[in-house]
PDB file of C-alpha atoms in Angstrom:
ATOM      1  CA  MET D 185      30.242 -45.640  10.029  1.00 45.00           C
ATOM      2  CA  GLN D 186      29.299 -45.153  13.171  1.00 43.00           C
ATOM      3  CA  ARG D 187      32.041 -42.603  13.604  1.00 42.00           C
ATOM      4  CA  ARG D 188      30.770 -40.813  10.334  1.00 43.00           C
ATOM      5  CA  THR D 189      27.309 -40.809  11.602  1.00 43.00           C
ATOM      6  CA  MET D 190      27.844 -39.515  14.895  1.00 40.00           C
ATOM      7  CA  LEU D 191      30.240 -36.657  13.255  1.00 39.00           C
ATOM      8  CA  GLY D 192      27.392 -35.846  10.783  1.00 47.00           C
ATOM      9  CA  GLY D 193      24.725 -35.448  13.855  1.00 46.00           C
ATOM     10  CA  LEU D 194      27.187 -32.982  15.491  1.00 40.00           C
ATOM     11  CA  VAL D 195      27.760 -30.770  12.601  1.00 41.00           C
ATOM     12  CA  ALA D 196      23.867 -30.945  12.162  1.00 44.00           C
ATOM     13  CA  LEU D 197      23.324 -29.950  15.604  1.00 39.00           C
ATOM     14  CA  ALA D 198      25.849 -26.929  15.448  1.00 41.00           C
ATOM     15  CA  VAL D 199      24.264 -25.747  12.327  1.00 38.00           C
ATOM     16  CA  THR D 200      20.919 -25.937  14.060  1.00 39.00           C
ATOM     17  CA  ALA D 201      22.267 -24.254  17.470  1.00 38.00           C
ATOM     18  CA  THR D 202      23.911 -21.305  15.098  1.00 34.00           C
ATOM     19  CA  ALA D 203      20.461 -20.844  13.103  1.00 38.00           C
ATOM     20  CA  SER D 204      18.467 -20.657  16.177  1.00 37.00           C
ATOM     21  CA  PHE D 205      20.894 -18.442  17.650  1.00 34.00           C
ATOM     22  CA  ALA D 206      20.956 -15.882  14.914  1.00 37.00           C
ATOM     23  CA  ALA D 207      17.128 -16.007  15.021  1.00 42.00           C
ATOM     24  CA  ARG D 208      16.965 -15.273  18.501  1.00 40.00           C
ATOM     25  CA  ALA D 209      19.625 -12.619  18.127  1.00 40.00           C
ATOM     26  CA  GLN D 210      17.475 -11.188  15.725  1.00 54.00           C
ATOM     27  CA  THR D 211      14.179 -10.784  17.692  1.00 62.00           C
ATOM     28  CA  ALA D 212      15.996 -10.043  20.965  1.00 81.00           C
ATOM     29  CA  PRO D 213      14.930  -7.249  22.786  1.00 91.00           C
ATOM     30  CA  LEU D 214      16.468  -3.647  22.331  1.00 95.00           C
ATOM     31  CA  ASN D 215      17.930  -2.188  25.231  1.00 93.00           C
ATOM     32  CA  PRO D 216      17.265   0.734  25.285  1.00 95.00           C
ATOM     33  CA  PRO D 217      13.746   0.519  23.223  1.00 96.00           C
ATOM     34  CA  VAL D 218      13.729   2.370  19.993  1.00 97.00           C
ATOM     35  CA  THR D 219      10.814   4.222  18.972  1.00 98.00           C
ATOM     36  CA  LEU D 220       9.455   4.306  15.376  1.00 98.00           C
ATOM     37  CA  THR D 221       7.570   7.065  14.281  1.00 98.00           C
ATOM     38  CA  VAL D 222       5.039   5.284  11.150  1.00 98.00           C
ATOM     39  CA  GLY D 223       2.677   7.065   9.367  1.00 97.00           C
ATOM     40  CA  TYR D 224      -0.658   5.257   8.314  1.00 97.00           C
ATOM     41  CA  GLN D 225      -4.007   5.587   6.344  1.00 93.00           C
ATOM     42  CA  LYS D 226      -7.148   4.116   7.591  1.00 92.00           C
ATOM     43  CA  VAL D 227      -7.460   2.141   4.714  1.00 90.00           C
ATOM     44  CA  GLY D 228      -8.352  -1.638   4.688  1.00 91.00           C
ATOM     45  CA  HIS D 229      -5.074  -3.197   3.319  1.00 93.00           C
ATOM     46  CA  LEU D 230      -2.895  -1.598   6.282  1.00 95.00           C
ATOM     47  CA  ALA D 231      -4.764  -3.128   9.076  1.00 96.00           C
ATOM     48  CA  PRO D 232      -1.881  -5.182  10.175  1.00 97.00           C
ATOM     49  CA  ILE D 233      -0.369  -1.879  11.133  1.00 96.00           C
ATOM     50  CA  ILE D 234      -2.449  -1.209  14.336  1.00 95.00           C
ATOM     51  CA  LEU D 235      -1.935  -4.975  15.775  1.00 96.00           C
ATOM     52  CA  LEU D 236       1.957  -4.841  16.112  1.00 97.00           C
ATOM     53  CA  ASP D 237       2.486  -2.985  19.241  1.00 95.00           C
ATOM     54  CA  ASP D 238       2.002  -5.716  21.912  1.00 95.00           C
ATOM     55  CA  GLU D 239       4.621  -7.674  19.903  1.00 95.00           C
ATOM     56  CA  LEU D 240       7.253  -4.838  19.064  1.00 97.00           C
ATOM     57  CA  LYS D 241       6.988  -4.002  22.926  1.00 96.00           C
ATOM     58  CA  LYS D 242       8.427  -7.501  23.655  1.00 95.00           C
ATOM     59  CA  GLN D 243      11.234  -6.329  21.060  1.00 96.00           C
ATOM     60  CA  GLY D 244      12.163  -3.317  22.635  1.00 97.00           C
ATOM     61  CA  VAL D 245      10.186  -1.553  20.039  1.00 97.00           C
ATOM     62  CA  GLU D 246       7.970   1.573  20.881  1.00 97.00           C
ATOM     63  CA  ILE D 247       5.945   2.173  17.453  1.00 97.00           C
ATOM     64  CA  LYS D 248       4.250   5.540  17.351  1.00 98.00           C
ATOM     65  CA  LEU D 249       1.363   5.814  14.796  1.00 97.00           C
ATOM     66  CA  VAL D 250       0.384   9.238  12.910  1.00 98.00           C
ATOM     67  CA  GLU D 251      -2.525   8.950  10.774  1.00 96.00           C
ATOM     68  CA  PHE D 252      -2.684  10.896   7.490  1.00 93.00           C
ATOM     69  CA  ALA D 253      -5.509  11.393   5.399  1.00 85.00           C
ATOM     70  CA  ARG D 254      -3.803  10.699   2.021  1.00 85.00           C
ATOM     71  CA  TYR D 255      -0.855   9.167   0.673  1.00 87.00           C
ATOM     72  CA  ALA D 256       0.595  12.386  -0.248  1.00 86.00           C
ATOM     73  CA  ASP D 257       0.472  14.345   3.513  1.00 91.00           C
ATOM     74  CA  ALA D 258       2.404  11.022   4.844  1.00 94.00           C
ATOM     75  CA  ARG D 259       4.967  11.394   1.944  1.00 93.00           C
ATOM     76  CA  THR D 260       5.467  14.956   2.849  1.00 93.00           C
ATOM     77  CA  ALA D 261       5.561  14.210   6.582  1.00 96.00           C
ATOM     78  CA  LEU D 262       8.378  11.716   5.713  1.00 95.00           C
ATOM     79  CA  LEU D 263      10.458  13.510   3.371  1.00 93.00           C
ATOM     80  CA  SER D 264      10.235  16.326   6.100  1.00 93.00           C
ATOM     81  CA  GLY D 265      11.803  14.213   8.551  1.00 92.00           C
ATOM     82  CA  SER D 266       8.723  13.835  10.912  1.00 96.00           C
ATOM     83  CA  LEU D 267       8.317  10.387  10.274  1.00 98.00           C
ATOM     84  CA  ASP D 268      10.657   7.127   9.962  1.00 98.00           C
ATOM     85  CA  ALA D 269       8.478   5.334   8.066  1.00 98.00           C
ATOM     86  CA  SER D 270       5.388   5.620   6.374  1.00 97.00           C
ATOM     87  CA  ALA D 271       2.782   3.441   4.192  1.00 95.00           C
ATOM     88  CA  VAL D 272       2.561   5.709   0.792  1.00 93.00           C
ATOM     89  CA  GLY D 273       1.319   5.245  -2.602  1.00 86.00           C
ATOM     90  CA  PRO D 274       3.220   2.846  -5.539  1.00 81.00           C
ATOM     91  CA  ALA D 275       4.199   6.295  -7.118  1.00 83.00           C
ATOM     92  CA  ASP D 276       5.470   8.322  -4.189  1.00 89.00           C
ATOM     93  CA  LEU D 277       9.214   6.763  -4.264  1.00 90.00           C
ATOM     94  CA  ALA D 278       9.177   7.997  -8.066  1.00 89.00           C
ATOM     95  CA  ILE D 279       7.783  11.340  -6.963  1.00 89.00           C
ATOM     96  CA  ALA D 280      10.273  11.950  -4.157  1.00 92.00           C
ATOM     97  CA  LEU D 281      13.406  11.302  -6.039  1.00 93.00           C
ATOM     98  CA  ALA D 282      11.700  13.412  -8.936  1.00 90.00           C
ATOM     99  CA  ASN D 283      11.351  16.307  -6.660  1.00 90.00           C
ATOM    100  CA  GLY D 284      15.237  15.854  -5.518  1.00 91.00           C
ATOM    101  CA  SER D 285      14.532  14.171  -2.172  1.00 92.00           C
ATOM    102  CA  THR D 286      17.216  11.196  -1.799  1.00 92.00           C
ATOM    103  CA  ASN D 287      16.525  10.608   2.207  1.00 94.00           C
ATOM    104  CA  VAL D 288      13.811   7.692   1.406  1.00 95.00           C
ATOM    105  CA  VAL D 289      13.965   3.974   0.852  1.00 96.00           C
ATOM    106  CA  GLY D 290      11.373   1.594  -0.775  1.00 95.00           C
ATOM    107  CA  ILE D 291      10.877  -1.730   1.621  1.00 95.00           C
ATOM    108  CA  MET D 292       7.708  -3.470   0.431  1.00 93.00           C
ATOM    109  CA  GLY D 293       4.552  -3.602  -1.111  1.00 92.00           C
ATOM    110  CA  VAL D 294       1.515  -4.047   1.260  1.00 93.00           C
ATOM    111  CA  GLY D 295      -1.108  -5.268  -0.640  1.00 90.00           C
ATOM    112  CA  SER D 296      -3.390  -5.595  -4.508  1.00 88.00           C
ATOM    113  CA  SER D 297      -6.964  -5.365  -5.403  1.00 87.00           C
ATOM    114  CA  PRO D 298      -8.940  -4.933  -8.328  1.00 89.00           C
ATOM    115  CA  LYS D 299      -9.869  -1.244  -8.763  1.00 92.00           C
ATOM    116  CA  TYR D 300     -13.286  -0.709 -10.514  1.00 94.00           C
ATOM    117  CA  VAL D 301     -14.961   2.747 -11.417  1.00 97.00           C
ATOM    118  CA  ILE D 302     -17.757   3.416  -9.168  1.00 97.00           C
ATOM    119  CA  GLY D 303     -21.099   4.465 -11.239  1.00 98.00           C
ATOM    120  CA  ARG D 304     -23.700   6.364  -9.701  1.00 97.00           C
ATOM    121  CA  THR D 305     -26.749   3.670  -9.798  1.00 97.00           C
ATOM    122  CA  GLY D 306     -29.121   3.971 -12.741  1.00 96.00           C
ATOM    123  CA  LEU D 307     -25.672   4.885 -14.886  1.00 96.00           C
ATOM    124  CA  LYS D 308     -24.524   2.532 -17.738  1.00 96.00           C
ATOM    125  CA  LEU D 309     -21.210   1.960 -17.705  1.00 96.00           C
ATOM    126  CA  ASP D 310     -20.645  -1.237 -19.578  1.00 96.00           C
ATOM    127  CA  SER D 311     -17.282  -0.063 -21.615  1.00 95.00           C
ATOM    128  CA  TRP D 312     -14.564   2.859 -21.288  1.00 95.00           C
ATOM    129  CA  ASP D 313     -16.615   4.610 -24.317  1.00 95.00           C
ATOM    130  CA  ASP D 314     -19.637   5.074 -21.900  1.00 97.00           C
ATOM    131  CA  LEU D 315     -17.114   7.244 -19.320  1.00 96.00           C
ATOM    132  CA  LYS D 316     -16.859   9.435 -22.205  1.00 96.00           C
ATOM    133  CA  GLY D 317     -18.244  13.199 -20.938  1.00 96.00           C
ATOM    134  CA  LYS D 318     -19.091  11.838 -17.744  1.00 97.00           C
ATOM    135  CA  LYS D 319     -18.081  13.737 -14.536  1.00 98.00           C
ATOM    136  CA  VAL D 320     -15.755  11.290 -12.982  1.00 97.00           C
ATOM    137  CA  GLY D 321     -14.865  12.421  -9.124  1.00 97.00           C
ATOM    138  CA  ILE D 322     -10.815  12.210  -9.079  1.00 94.00           C
ATOM    139  CA  ALA D 323      -7.901  12.798  -6.433  1.00 89.00           C
ATOM    140  CA  PRO D 324      -5.443  14.441  -8.720  1.00 83.00           C
ATOM    141  CA  GLY D 325      -1.835  13.178  -8.040  1.00 75.00           C
ATOM    142  CA  SER D 326      -3.365   9.922  -5.670  1.00 78.00           C
ATOM    143  CA  ALA D 327      -2.449   6.375  -6.151  1.00 76.00           C
ATOM    144  CA  VAL D 328      -5.878   5.852  -7.659  1.00 85.00           C
ATOM    145  CA  TRP D 329      -5.493   8.357  -9.939  1.00 86.00           C
ATOM    146  CA  PHE D 330      -2.056   7.166 -11.428  1.00 82.00           C
ATOM    147  CA  GLN D 331      -3.831   3.843 -12.039  1.00 85.00           C
ATOM    148  CA  PHE D 332      -6.710   5.405 -13.649  1.00 92.00           C
ATOM    149  CA  ALA D 333      -4.608   7.865 -15.683  1.00 88.00           C
ATOM    150  CA  ALA D 334      -2.776   4.978 -16.815  1.00 85.00           C
ATOM    151  CA  THR D 335      -5.344   2.785 -18.172  1.00 90.00           C
ATOM    152  CA  LEU D 336      -6.790   5.209 -19.738  1.00 91.00           C
ATOM    153  CA  THR D 337      -3.305   5.865 -21.593  1.00 86.00           C
ATOM    154  CA  GLU D 338      -3.616   2.158 -22.560  1.00 87.00           C
ATOM    155  CA  LYS D 339      -6.899   1.959 -23.629  1.00 90.00           C
ATOM    156  CA  GLY D 340      -6.179   4.935 -25.867  1.00 90.00           C
ATOM    157  CA  MET D 341      -8.686   6.842 -24.388  1.00 92.00           C
ATOM    158  CA  PRO D 342      -7.583  10.848 -24.017  1.00 91.00           C
ATOM    159  CA  TYR D 343      -7.892  11.859 -20.687  1.00 89.00           C
ATOM    160  CA  SER D 344      -9.549  15.318 -21.653  1.00 92.00           C
ATOM    161  CA  SER D 345     -12.886  12.524 -22.776  1.00 95.00           C
ATOM    162  CA  ILE D 346     -13.747  12.743 -19.489  1.00 96.00           C
ATOM    163  CA  ASN D 347     -14.889  15.398 -17.667  1.00 96.00           C
ATOM    164  CA  ALA D 348     -12.408  15.256 -14.414  1.00 95.00           C
ATOM    165  CA  VAL D 349     -13.721  16.785 -11.307  1.00 96.00           C
ATOM    166  CA  ASN D 350     -10.922  17.258  -8.802  1.00 94.00           C
ATOM    167  CA  ILE D 351     -12.208  16.049  -5.351  1.00 93.00           C
ATOM    168  CA  GLN D 352      -9.930  17.148  -2.256  1.00 86.00           C
ATOM    169  CA  GLY D 353      -9.561  15.200   1.413  1.00 80.00           C
ATOM    170  CA  ALA D 354     -11.083  11.998   2.474  1.00 81.00           C
ATOM    171  CA  GLY D 355     -12.661   9.758   0.687  1.00 86.00           C
ATOM    172  CA  THR D 356     -16.115  10.239   2.496  1.00 91.00           C
ATOM    173  CA  ASN D 357     -15.721  13.325   0.189  1.00 94.00           C
ATOM    174  CA  PHE D 358     -16.360  11.006  -3.045  1.00 96.00           C
ATOM    175  CA  ASP D 359     -19.073   9.317  -1.712  1.00 97.00           C
ATOM    176  CA  GLN D 360     -20.944  12.456  -0.479  1.00 97.00           C
ATOM    177  CA  ALA D 361     -20.536  13.946  -4.191  1.00 97.00           C
ATOM    178  CA  LEU D 362     -21.622  10.442  -5.685  1.00 98.00           C
ATOM    179  CA  GLN D 363     -24.743  10.308  -3.586  1.00 97.00           C
ATOM    180  CA  ARG D 364     -25.658  13.951  -4.104  1.00 96.00           C
ATOM    181  CA  GLY D 365     -25.478  13.686  -8.083  1.00 96.00           C
ATOM    182  CA  ASP D 366     -22.531  16.003  -8.347  1.00 97.00           C
ATOM    183  CA  VAL D 367     -20.404  13.407 -10.198  1.00 97.00           C
ATOM    184  CA  ASP D 368     -21.538  10.538 -12.226  1.00 98.00           C
ATOM    185  CA  ALA D 369     -18.298   8.104 -11.180  1.00 98.00           C
ATOM    186  CA  ILE D 370     -15.707   8.035  -8.564  1.00 97.00           C
ATOM    187  CA  VAL D 371     -12.230   6.817  -8.668  1.00 95.00           C
ATOM    188  CA  THR D 372     -11.438   6.285  -5.195  1.00 92.00           C
ATOM    189  CA  TRP D 373     -10.368   3.554  -2.355  1.00 87.00           C
ATOM    190  CA  GLU D 374     -11.389   1.050  -0.327  1.00 85.00           C
ATOM    191  CA  PRO D 375     -13.698   1.551   2.189  1.00 85.00           C
ATOM    192  CA  PHE D 376     -15.258   4.357   0.107  1.00 90.00           C
ATOM    193  CA  GLU D 377     -15.658   1.887  -2.900  1.00 92.00           C
ATOM    194  CA  SER D 378     -17.901  -0.436  -1.130  1.00 89.00           C
ATOM    195  CA  ILE D 379     -19.905   1.798   0.589  1.00 91.00           C
ATOM    196  CA  PRO D 380     -21.849   3.443  -2.125  1.00 95.00           C
ATOM    197  CA  VAL D 381     -22.449  -0.227  -3.447  1.00 93.00           C
ATOM    198  CA  ILE D 382     -23.445  -1.826   0.103  1.00 90.00           C
ATOM    199  CA  GLN D 383     -25.839   1.435   0.587  1.00 93.00           C
ATOM    200  CA  GLY D 384     -27.348   1.402  -2.942  1.00 95.00           C
ATOM    201  CA  TYR D 385     -26.471   4.848  -4.479  1.00 98.00           C
ATOM    202  CA  GLY D 386     -23.637   3.011  -6.441  1.00 97.00           C
ATOM    203  CA  PHE D 387     -22.194   0.114  -8.317  1.00 97.00           C
ATOM    204  CA  PHE D 388     -18.908  -1.613  -9.363  1.00 96.00           C
ATOM    205  CA  ALA D 389     -18.176  -0.968 -13.219  1.00 97.00           C
ATOM    206  CA  LYS D 390     -16.749  -4.527 -13.185  1.00 94.00           C
ATOM    207  CA  ASN D 391     -15.594  -3.768 -16.895  1.00 95.00           C
ATOM    208  CA  LEU D 392     -14.018  -0.531 -15.948  1.00 96.00           C
ATOM    209  CA  ASP D 393     -11.180  -2.099 -13.887  1.00 94.00           C
ATOM    210  CA  TYR D 394      -7.989   0.077 -13.981  1.00 92.00           C
ATOM    211  CA  SER D 395      -5.923  -2.207 -11.707  1.00 88.00           C
ATOM    212  CA  GLN D 396      -4.439  -4.197 -14.966  1.00 82.00           C
ATOM    213  CA  SER D 397      -2.377  -1.298 -16.732  1.00 80.00           C
ATOM    214  CA  LYS D 398       1.017  -2.377 -17.350  1.00 77.00           C
ATOM    215  CA  ALA D 399       2.641   0.738 -15.953  1.00 74.00           C
ATOM    216  CA  VAL D 400       1.051   0.570 -12.379  1.00 76.00           C
ATOM    217  CA  GLY D 401      -0.511  -2.995 -11.801  1.00 76.00           C
ATOM    218  CA  ALA D 402      -2.941  -3.427  -8.615  1.00 75.00           C
ATOM    219  CA  GLU D 403      -0.727  -2.189  -6.177  1.00 80.00           C
ATOM    220  CA  LEU D 404      -2.535  -0.582  -3.269  1.00 84.00           C
ATOM    221  CA  GLY D 405       0.409   1.129  -1.645  1.00 86.00           C
ATOM    222  CA  MET D 406       3.960   0.379  -0.392  1.00 91.00           C
ATOM    223  CA  LEU D 407       6.280   0.903   2.907  1.00 96.00           C
ATOM    224  CA  VAL D 408       9.313   3.418   2.768  1.00 96.00           C
ATOM    225  CA  ALA D 409      11.361   4.522   5.540  1.00 97.00           C
ATOM    226  CA  THR D 410      13.804   7.490   5.368  1.00 97.00           C
ATOM    227  CA  LYS D 411      17.668   6.297   4.727  1.00 95.00           C
ATOM    228  CA  ASN D 412      18.386   7.572   8.178  1.00 95.00           C
ATOM    229  CA  ALA D 413      16.065   5.295   9.960  1.00 96.00           C
ATOM    230  CA  ALA D 414      17.021   2.477   7.223  1.00 96.00           C
ATOM    231  CA  THR D 415      20.608   2.797   9.055  1.00 96.00           C
ATOM    232  CA  GLU D 416      20.409   4.351  12.383  1.00 96.00           C
ATOM    233  CA  LYS D 417      17.226   2.533  13.308  1.00 97.00           C
ATOM    234  CA  ARG D 418      17.712  -0.476  11.259  1.00 97.00           C
ATOM    235  CA  ALA D 419      17.161  -3.275  14.034  1.00 96.00           C
ATOM    236  CA  ALA D 420      14.243  -1.401  15.167  1.00 97.00           C
ATOM    237  CA  LEU D 421      12.942  -1.357  11.656  1.00 97.00           C
ATOM    238  CA  GLU D 422      13.837  -4.876  10.904  1.00 96.00           C
ATOM    239  CA  ARG D 423      11.684  -5.841  13.651  1.00 96.00           C
ATOM    240  CA  PHE D 424       8.963  -3.682  12.412  1.00 97.00           C
ATOM    241  CA  VAL D 425       8.790  -5.600   8.843  1.00 96.00           C
ATOM    242  CA  HIS D 426       9.229  -8.959  10.760  1.00 95.00           C
ATOM    243  CA  ALA D 427       6.187  -8.387  13.029  1.00 96.00           C
ATOM    244  CA  TYR D 428       4.200  -6.717   9.791  1.00 97.00           C
ATOM    245  CA  VAL D 429       4.992  -9.722   7.471  1.00 95.00           C
ATOM    246  CA  ALA D 430       3.892 -12.357  10.298  1.00 95.00           C
ATOM    247  CA  LYS D 431       0.663 -10.403  10.961  1.00 96.00           C
ATOM    248  CA  MET D 432       0.227  -9.826   6.973  1.00 95.00           C
ATOM    249  CA  ASN D 433       0.629 -13.545   6.689  1.00 95.00           C
ATOM    250  CA  ALA D 434      -1.912 -14.481   9.474  1.00 96.00           C
ATOM    251  CA  LEU D 435      -4.795 -11.778   8.766  1.00 97.00           C
ATOM    252  CA  SER D 436      -4.534 -13.387   5.106  1.00 95.00           C
ATOM    253  CA  LYS D 437      -5.047 -17.103   6.439  1.00 96.00           C
ATOM    254  CA  SER D 438      -8.317 -15.599   8.476  1.00 97.00           C
ATOM    255  CA  PRO D 439     -10.997 -13.701   6.696  1.00 96.00           C
ATOM    256  CA  LYS D 440     -12.719 -13.071   9.899  1.00 97.00           C
ATOM    257  CA  ASP D 441      -9.739 -11.933  11.788  1.00 97.00           C
ATOM    258  CA  PHE D 442      -9.180  -9.623   8.687  1.00 97.00           C
ATOM    259  CA  SER D 443     -12.397  -8.182   8.360  1.00 97.00           C
ATOM    260  CA  GLU D 444     -12.383  -7.403  12.215  1.00 97.00           C
ATOM    261  CA  ALA D 445      -9.052  -5.771  12.002  1.00 97.00           C
ATOM    262  CA  ILE D 446     -10.625  -3.480   9.121  1.00 96.00           C
ATOM    263  CA  SER D 447     -13.633  -2.740  11.180  1.00 95.00           C
ATOM    264  CA  LYS D 448     -11.023  -1.832  13.934  1.00 95.00           C
ATOM    265  CA  LEU D 449      -8.677   0.319  12.013  1.00 94.00           C
ATOM    266  CA  THR D 450     -11.594   2.152   9.952  1.00 91.00           C
ATOM    267  CA  GLY D 451     -14.268   2.070  12.184  1.00 91.00           C
ATOM    268  CA  LEU D 452     -16.614   0.636   9.754  1.00 89.00           C
ATOM    269  CA  GLU D 453     -19.621  -2.040  10.634  1.00 92.00           C
ATOM    270  CA  LEU D 454     -18.442  -5.508  10.768  1.00 94.00           C
ATOM    271  CA  PRO D 455     -20.736  -6.327   7.285  1.00 91.00           C
ATOM    272  CA  VAL D 456     -18.979  -3.691   5.423  1.00 90.00           C
ATOM    273  CA  ALA D 457     -15.422  -4.386   6.565  1.00 93.00           C
ATOM    274  CA  THR D 458     -16.017  -7.989   5.599  1.00 94.00           C
ATOM    275  CA  LYS D 459     -17.040  -6.778   2.002  1.00 90.00           C
ATOM    276  CA  VAL D 460     -13.752  -4.474   1.869  1.00 90.00           C
ATOM    277  CA  ALA D 461     -11.880  -7.550   3.288  1.00 93.00           C
ATOM    278  CA  GLU D 462     -13.097 -10.197   0.165  1.00 92.00           C
ATOM    279  CA  VAL D 463     -11.500  -7.819  -2.416  1.00 88.00           C
ATOM    280  CA  ILE D 464      -8.012  -6.868  -0.911  1.00 92.00           C
ATOM    281  CA  LYS D 465      -5.078  -9.670  -1.386  1.00 92.00           C
ATOM    282  CA  LEU D 466      -2.354  -8.594   1.606  1.00 93.00           C
ATOM    283  CA  GLY D 467       1.141  -9.321   0.723  1.00 89.00           C
ATOM    284  CA  PRO D 468       4.592  -7.574  -0.407  1.00 84.00           C
ATOM    285  CA  VAL D 469       3.259  -7.369  -4.117  1.00 78.00           C
ATOM    286  CA  ILE D 470       5.331  -4.658  -5.419  1.00 82.00           C
ATOM    287  CA  THR D 471       9.136  -4.906  -7.164  1.00 83.00           C
ATOM    288  CA  PRO D 472      11.404  -2.569  -8.026  1.00 87.00           C
ATOM    289  CA  ASP D 473      10.878  -3.144 -11.698  1.00 86.00           C
ATOM    290  CA  GLN D 474       7.105  -2.115 -11.425  1.00 84.00           C
ATOM    291  CA  ILE D 475       8.134   0.791 -10.156  1.00 86.00           C
ATOM    292  CA  LYS D 476      10.404   1.514 -12.903  1.00 89.00           C
ATOM    293  CA  ARG D 477       7.572   1.296 -15.120  1.00 85.00           C
ATOM    294  CA  GLN D 478       5.662   3.283 -12.997  1.00 82.00           C
ATOM    295  CA  ALA D 479       8.146   6.173 -12.831  1.00 86.00           C
ATOM    296  CA  LYS D 480       8.718   5.800 -16.710  1.00 86.00           C
ATOM    297  CA  ALA D 481       5.076   5.995 -17.661  1.00 80.00           C
ATOM    298  CA  PHE D 482       4.503   8.853 -15.163  1.00 79.00           C
ATOM    299  CA  HIS D 483       7.286  11.271 -16.744  1.00 84.00           C
ATOM    300  CA  ASP D 484       5.524  10.142 -20.150  1.00 81.00           C
ATOM    301  CA  LEU D 485       2.002  11.255 -18.954  1.00 74.00           C
ATOM    302  CA  GLY D 486       3.911  14.637 -17.710  1.00 76.00           C
ATOM    303  CA  VAL D 487       2.815  14.281 -13.928  1.00 74.00           C
ATOM    304  CA  ILE D 488       6.608  13.574 -13.151  1.00 81.00           C
ATOM    305  CA  GLN D 489       8.730  16.092 -14.800  1.00 83.00           C
ATOM    306  CA  LYS D 490      12.080  13.877 -14.517  1.00 89.00           C
ATOM    307  CA  ASP D 491      12.171  10.281 -15.283  1.00 91.00           C
ATOM    308  CA  VAL D 492      13.714   8.656 -12.672  1.00 92.00           C
ATOM    309  CA  SER D 493      13.520   4.970 -13.701  1.00 90.00           C
ATOM    310  CA  GLY D 494      16.933   4.244 -14.065  1.00 92.00           C
ATOM    311  CA  GLU D 495      17.274   5.425 -10.163  1.00 93.00           C
ATOM    312  CA  ILE D 496      14.982   3.260  -8.464  1.00 92.00           C
ATOM    313  CA  ASP D 497      17.187   0.331  -7.562  1.00 93.00           C
ATOM    314  CA  LYS D 498      19.778   2.835  -5.675  1.00 94.00           C
ATOM    315  CA  TYR D 499      16.613   3.768  -3.520  1.00 95.00           C
ATOM    316  CA  TRP D 500      15.150   0.306  -2.648  1.00 94.00           C
ATOM    317  CA  ASP D 501      15.802  -2.413  -0.166  1.00 94.00           C
ATOM    318  CA  ALA D 502      14.705  -5.675  -0.474  1.00 91.00           C
ATOM    319  CA  SER D 503      16.704  -7.062   2.481  1.00 93.00           C
ATOM    320  CA  PHE D 504      14.172  -6.462   5.070  1.00 94.00           C
ATOM    321  CA  VAL D 505      11.552  -8.334   3.339  1.00 91.00           C
ATOM    322  CA  LYS D 506      13.903 -10.919   2.674  1.00 89.00           C
ATOM    323  CA  SER D 507      14.884 -11.648   6.176  1.00 88.00           C
ATOM    324  CA  ALA D 508      10.945 -11.558   7.367  1.00 86.00           C
ATOM    325  CA  THR D 509      10.367 -14.026   4.417  1.00 79.00           C
ATOM    326  CA  GLY D 510      13.225 -16.154   4.267  1.00 76.00           C
ATOM    327  CA  GLY D 511      13.210 -15.515   0.671  1.00 63.00           C
TER     328      GLY D 511
END
C-alpha cells in the first residue's frame, strides 16, 4: 500500500511538472522578439488593448498599435496586409469573405452591451412606431447599423419607414448632428451614446434596444488576424490573446480600473468613462454560429451579395481563446 501511494505521488508530481513546463514554454520570451501590428479604435470595449505593452515585452512580443476611426477602415487595412490583427465589427468577417478576401481568420469577441437608440431631448420615443418618419443618423455599413437594420427587419418595420441620414466619420459627428437638431435620433457607439445623455441634449430610448436581434445580438466587435499572422507569427499571436484575455478578466472584476482604462484610451473625463463602463460587459462572447446567422441575415437584407454562412467555420480559429481560457 505504501509503495502504491509513493508511485501515485510520483506520477502526480510528474504530471504537475509537465503541465508547469508546458505553461512556462508557452509564455517563454520569444527570441528574437516578434512585432505584431494591431489595429484598434478608441472605444470603451477595447480598453484592454492599451494595457498589454509591458506584459508582452516580457514575452518577446513588440506590439505596434494603429488607430482607426471606423471598423471598416481597420478591415480594409487588415485585408491589404498592413496589419497582423485588428479589432473589427461583428459582420466584418462575413463581409471580407463575401468580397473574396480569404486571408483572414476570426479569433474572439471582445464584449457586449445593450444598444439603445439615442433620441433628442424632448422627443417621444416610447415604441418603434414612434421612430417612423424620424430623421435617424446612421453610419452605413457599420457594426451598429447592422444591428439596427436587423432589428427593424425582425420587428417587421420597413427600413424605408425611417428617414435615414448617413453620417460619415467619427462618433463626434453624430453627437454634433443631434445637438444641432439636424437629426431626431442617432444610432452610434460608446462613448458617443453616453455623451449626449450626460450633457443633457439626448436620452436613451430604452424601449428601442437593438442589441437583441437574433441575427446579430449584442456583440460590440471581435478580434481577427490575417491567416499569415496566425501561422507565421502564431507564437506571438498566442501571447497577445493570452495577455488580452487576462487583462479583460482583470478589468471585468474592477469597475474602477475599467473606468480608468476607458478614460486613458478615449481621453474622456473619468465620470463619463465610468458611465460608459457601466453598460459594457467584456468577454469573448461571439461564436461562429452567431456569425453564420449574421452572414445569412445580411445577405437576405441585400447588404452582402454572397451568402458565406457556410464558409465561416473554415475561417474561425477558436484555439487561441481555448488556450487562453483553458476551455
